[in-house]
XYZ file of N, CA and C in Angstrom:
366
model
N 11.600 10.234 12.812
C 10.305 9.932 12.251
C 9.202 10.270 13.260
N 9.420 9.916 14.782
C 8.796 10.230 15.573
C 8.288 11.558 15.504
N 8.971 12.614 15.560
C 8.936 13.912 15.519
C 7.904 14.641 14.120
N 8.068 13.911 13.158
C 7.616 13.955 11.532
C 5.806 13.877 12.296
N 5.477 12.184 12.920
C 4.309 11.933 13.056
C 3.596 12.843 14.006
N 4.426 13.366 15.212
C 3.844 14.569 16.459
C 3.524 15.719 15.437
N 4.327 16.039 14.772
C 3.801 17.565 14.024
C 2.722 17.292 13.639
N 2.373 16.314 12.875
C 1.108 16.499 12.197
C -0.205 16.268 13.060
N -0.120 15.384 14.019
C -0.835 15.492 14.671
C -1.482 16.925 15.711
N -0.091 17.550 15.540
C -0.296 18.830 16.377
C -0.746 19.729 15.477
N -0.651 19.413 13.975
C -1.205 20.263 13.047
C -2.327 19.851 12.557
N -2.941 19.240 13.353
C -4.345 18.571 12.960
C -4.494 17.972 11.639
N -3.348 17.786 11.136
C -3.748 17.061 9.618
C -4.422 15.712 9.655
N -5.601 15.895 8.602
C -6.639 15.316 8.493
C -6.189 13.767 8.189
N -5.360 13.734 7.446
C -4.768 12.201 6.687
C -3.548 12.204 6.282
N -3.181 10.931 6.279
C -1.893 11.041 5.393
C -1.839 10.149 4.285
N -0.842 10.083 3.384
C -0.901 9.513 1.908
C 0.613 9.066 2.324
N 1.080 7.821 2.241
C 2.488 7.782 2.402
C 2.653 7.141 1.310
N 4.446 7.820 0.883
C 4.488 7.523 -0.156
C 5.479 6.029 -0.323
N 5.670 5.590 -1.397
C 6.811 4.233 -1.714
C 8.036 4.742 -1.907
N 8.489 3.533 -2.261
C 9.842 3.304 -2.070
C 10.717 2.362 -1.380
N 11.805 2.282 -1.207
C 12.644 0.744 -0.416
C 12.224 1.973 1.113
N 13.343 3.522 1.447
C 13.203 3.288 2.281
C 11.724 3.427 3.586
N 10.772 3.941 2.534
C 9.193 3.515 3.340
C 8.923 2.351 3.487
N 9.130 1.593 2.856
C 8.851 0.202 2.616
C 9.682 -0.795 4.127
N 10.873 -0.393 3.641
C 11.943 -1.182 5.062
C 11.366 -0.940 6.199
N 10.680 0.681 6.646
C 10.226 1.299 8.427
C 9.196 0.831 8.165
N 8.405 0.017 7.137
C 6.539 0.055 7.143
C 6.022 -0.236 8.461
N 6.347 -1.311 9.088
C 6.184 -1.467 10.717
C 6.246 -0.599 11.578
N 7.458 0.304 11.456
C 7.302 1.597 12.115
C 6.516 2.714 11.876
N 6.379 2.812 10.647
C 5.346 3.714 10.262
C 3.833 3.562 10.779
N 3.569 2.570 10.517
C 1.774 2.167 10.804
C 2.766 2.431 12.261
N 3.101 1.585 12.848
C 2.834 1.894 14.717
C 2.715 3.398 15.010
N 3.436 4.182 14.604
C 3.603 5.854 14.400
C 2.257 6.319 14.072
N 1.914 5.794 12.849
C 0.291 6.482 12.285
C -0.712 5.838 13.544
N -0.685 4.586 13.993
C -1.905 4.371 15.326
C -1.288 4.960 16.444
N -0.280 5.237 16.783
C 0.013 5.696 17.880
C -0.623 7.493 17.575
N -0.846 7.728 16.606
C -0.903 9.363 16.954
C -2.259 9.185 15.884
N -3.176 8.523 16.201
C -4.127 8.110 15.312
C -5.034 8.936 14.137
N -3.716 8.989 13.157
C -4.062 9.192 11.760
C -4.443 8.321 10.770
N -5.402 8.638 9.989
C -5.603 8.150 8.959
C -4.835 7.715 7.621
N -4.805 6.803 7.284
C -3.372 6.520 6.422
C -3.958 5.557 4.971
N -3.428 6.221 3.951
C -3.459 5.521 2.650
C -1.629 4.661 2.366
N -1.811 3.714 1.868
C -0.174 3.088 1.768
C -0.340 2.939 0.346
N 1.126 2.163 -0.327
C 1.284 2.173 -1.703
C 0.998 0.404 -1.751
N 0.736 -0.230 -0.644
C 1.403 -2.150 -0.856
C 0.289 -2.494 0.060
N -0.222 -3.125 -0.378
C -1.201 -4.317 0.798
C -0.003 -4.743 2.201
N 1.174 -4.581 2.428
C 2.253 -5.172 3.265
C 1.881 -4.566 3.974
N 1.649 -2.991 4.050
C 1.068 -1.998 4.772
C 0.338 -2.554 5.942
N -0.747 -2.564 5.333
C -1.995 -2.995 5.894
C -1.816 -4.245 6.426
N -0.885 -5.186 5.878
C -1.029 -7.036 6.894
C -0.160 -6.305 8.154
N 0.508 -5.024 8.086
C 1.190 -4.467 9.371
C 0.289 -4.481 10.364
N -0.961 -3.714 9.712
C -1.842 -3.163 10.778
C -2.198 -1.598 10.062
N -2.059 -1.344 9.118
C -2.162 -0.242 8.465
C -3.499 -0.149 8.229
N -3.913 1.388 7.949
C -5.717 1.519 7.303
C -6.255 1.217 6.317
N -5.495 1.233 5.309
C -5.618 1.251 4.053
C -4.529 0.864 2.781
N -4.747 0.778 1.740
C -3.738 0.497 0.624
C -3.752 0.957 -0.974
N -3.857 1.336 -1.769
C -4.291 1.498 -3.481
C -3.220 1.336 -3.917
N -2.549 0.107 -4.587
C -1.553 0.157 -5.603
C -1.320 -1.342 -6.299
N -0.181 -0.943 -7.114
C 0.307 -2.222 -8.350
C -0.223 -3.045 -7.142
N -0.746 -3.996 -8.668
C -0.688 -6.165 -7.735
C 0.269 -6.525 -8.198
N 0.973 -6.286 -7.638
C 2.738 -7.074 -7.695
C 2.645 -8.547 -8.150
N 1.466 -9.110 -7.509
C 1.202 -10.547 -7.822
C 1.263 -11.019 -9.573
N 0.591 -9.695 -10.158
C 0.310 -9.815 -11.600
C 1.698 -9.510 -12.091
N 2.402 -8.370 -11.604
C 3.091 -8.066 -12.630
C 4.284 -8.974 -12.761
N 4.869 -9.903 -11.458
C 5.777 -10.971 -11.619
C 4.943 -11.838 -12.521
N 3.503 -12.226 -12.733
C 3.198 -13.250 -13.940
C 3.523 -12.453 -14.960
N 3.366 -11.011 -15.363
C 3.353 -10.767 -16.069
C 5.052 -10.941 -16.854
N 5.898 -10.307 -15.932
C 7.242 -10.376 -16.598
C 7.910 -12.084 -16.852
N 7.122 -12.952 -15.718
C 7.794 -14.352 -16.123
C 7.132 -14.347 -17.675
N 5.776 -13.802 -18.125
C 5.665 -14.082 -19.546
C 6.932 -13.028 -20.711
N 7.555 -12.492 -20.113
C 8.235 -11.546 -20.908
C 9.875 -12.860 -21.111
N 10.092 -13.162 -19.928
C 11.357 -13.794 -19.713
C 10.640 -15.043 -20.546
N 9.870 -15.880 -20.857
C 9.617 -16.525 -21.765
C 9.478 -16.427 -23.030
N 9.378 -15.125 -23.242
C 9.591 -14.793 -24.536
C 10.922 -14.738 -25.232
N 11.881 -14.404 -24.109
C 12.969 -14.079 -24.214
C 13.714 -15.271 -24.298
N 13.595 -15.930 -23.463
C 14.444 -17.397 -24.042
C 13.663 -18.631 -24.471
N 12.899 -18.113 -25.481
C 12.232 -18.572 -26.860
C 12.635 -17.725 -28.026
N 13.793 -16.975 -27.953
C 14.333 -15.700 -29.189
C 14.144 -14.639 -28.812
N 12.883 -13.524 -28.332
C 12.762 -12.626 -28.626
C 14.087 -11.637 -28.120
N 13.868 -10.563 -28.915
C 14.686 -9.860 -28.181
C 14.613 -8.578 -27.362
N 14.668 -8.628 -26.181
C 14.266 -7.592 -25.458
C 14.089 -6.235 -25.827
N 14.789 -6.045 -26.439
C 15.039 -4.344 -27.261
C 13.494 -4.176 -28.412
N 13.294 -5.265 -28.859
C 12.064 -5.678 -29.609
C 11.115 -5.247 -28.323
N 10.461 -5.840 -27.312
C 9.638 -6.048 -26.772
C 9.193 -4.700 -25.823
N 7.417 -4.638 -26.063
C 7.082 -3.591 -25.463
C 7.194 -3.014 -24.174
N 7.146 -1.850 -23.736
C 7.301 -1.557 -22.718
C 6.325 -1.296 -22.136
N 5.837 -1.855 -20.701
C 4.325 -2.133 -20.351
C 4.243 -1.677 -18.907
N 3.220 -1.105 -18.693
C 2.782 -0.306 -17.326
C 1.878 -0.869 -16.379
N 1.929 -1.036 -15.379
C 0.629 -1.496 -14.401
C -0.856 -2.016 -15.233
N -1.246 -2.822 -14.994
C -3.129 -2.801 -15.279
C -3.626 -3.259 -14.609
N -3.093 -3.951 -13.518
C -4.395 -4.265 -12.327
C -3.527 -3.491 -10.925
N -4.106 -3.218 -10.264
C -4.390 -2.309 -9.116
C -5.155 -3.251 -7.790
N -4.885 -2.753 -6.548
C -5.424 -3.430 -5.570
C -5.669 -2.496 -4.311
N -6.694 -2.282 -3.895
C -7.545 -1.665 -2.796
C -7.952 -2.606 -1.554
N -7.133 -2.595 -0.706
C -7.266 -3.177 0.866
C -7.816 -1.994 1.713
N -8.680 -2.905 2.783
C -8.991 -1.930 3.882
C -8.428 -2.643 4.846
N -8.500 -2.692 6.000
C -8.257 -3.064 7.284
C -9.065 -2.667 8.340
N -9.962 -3.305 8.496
C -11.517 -2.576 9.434
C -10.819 -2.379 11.450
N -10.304 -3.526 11.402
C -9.787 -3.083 13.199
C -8.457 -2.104 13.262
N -7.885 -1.689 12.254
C -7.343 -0.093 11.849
C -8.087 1.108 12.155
N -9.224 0.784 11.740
C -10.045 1.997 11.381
C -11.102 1.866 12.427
N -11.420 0.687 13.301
C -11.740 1.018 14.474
C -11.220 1.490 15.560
N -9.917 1.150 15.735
C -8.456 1.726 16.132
C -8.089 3.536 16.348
N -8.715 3.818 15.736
C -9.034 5.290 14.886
C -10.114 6.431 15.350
N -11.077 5.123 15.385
C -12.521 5.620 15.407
C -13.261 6.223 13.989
N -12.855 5.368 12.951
C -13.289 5.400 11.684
C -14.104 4.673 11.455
N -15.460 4.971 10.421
C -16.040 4.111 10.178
C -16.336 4.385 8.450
N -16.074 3.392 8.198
C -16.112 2.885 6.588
C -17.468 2.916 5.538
N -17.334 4.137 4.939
C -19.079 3.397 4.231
C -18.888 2.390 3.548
N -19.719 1.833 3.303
C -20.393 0.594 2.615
C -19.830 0.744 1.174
N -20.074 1.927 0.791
C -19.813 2.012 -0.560
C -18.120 1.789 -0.929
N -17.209 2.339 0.019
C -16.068 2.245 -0.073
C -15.501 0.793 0.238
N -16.179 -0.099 0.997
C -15.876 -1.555 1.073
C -16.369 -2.102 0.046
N -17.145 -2.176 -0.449
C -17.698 -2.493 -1.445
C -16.969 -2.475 -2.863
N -15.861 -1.608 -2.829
C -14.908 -1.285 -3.580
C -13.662 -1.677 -3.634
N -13.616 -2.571 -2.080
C -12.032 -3.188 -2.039
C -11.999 -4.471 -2.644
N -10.864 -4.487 -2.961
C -10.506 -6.117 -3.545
C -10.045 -6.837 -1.924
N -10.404 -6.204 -0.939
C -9.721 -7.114 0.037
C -10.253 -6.320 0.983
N -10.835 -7.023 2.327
C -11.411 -6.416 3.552
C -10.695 -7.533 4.695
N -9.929 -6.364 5.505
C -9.294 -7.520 6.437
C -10.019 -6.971 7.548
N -10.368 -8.553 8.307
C -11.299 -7.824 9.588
C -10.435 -8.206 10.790
């Protein structure tokens, strides 16, 4: 992974977008230390990211969608039957920043883009 984060840095890439999954998810600690150690800019898929120490975050609120499915499993053992019941996609979303990330960096945040998070960790 080490080697993954030096290239890009040696390739001057501007940012990175990392993607999900278990095994991004399991190194997330390693990853953010990797992205500040070779100080790139970083979008994540989980707010977990970011309580690492990560820059940033845009994805599912996990928070909702476990309310959401405990309302499904209530349906379910009240009769319904699963095969019946719709199949349903994300609707709330969550945008973290992490400001001593991005001072870390030497980033600075417009206004407009904080202004936009559901969450500013300072």
């Amino acid at each position: 992974m080490e080697n993954a984060f030096r290239s890009a840095k040696q390739k001057q890439v501007g940012a990175l977008v990392i993607g999900g999954g278990r095994l991004f998810f399991a190194e997330r600690k390693r990853i953010v230390e990797l992205v500040g150690k070779y100080r790139l800019p970083a979008v994540y898929p989980q707010k977990e990211y970011v309580t690492e120490g990560g820059l940033m975050s845009y994805g599912v609120d996990f928070d909702d969608q476990y309310r959401r499915a405990a309302g499904y499993v209530d349906k379910i053992l009240k009769g319904a039957k699963p095969a019946d019941l719709p199949v349903q996609q994300a609707t709330k979303f969550e945008f973290v920043i992490n400001l001593k990330a991005a001072k870390q960096i030497g980033l600075t945040v417009p206004p407009e883009v904080l202004a936009r998070a559901n969450q500013v960790v300072k």
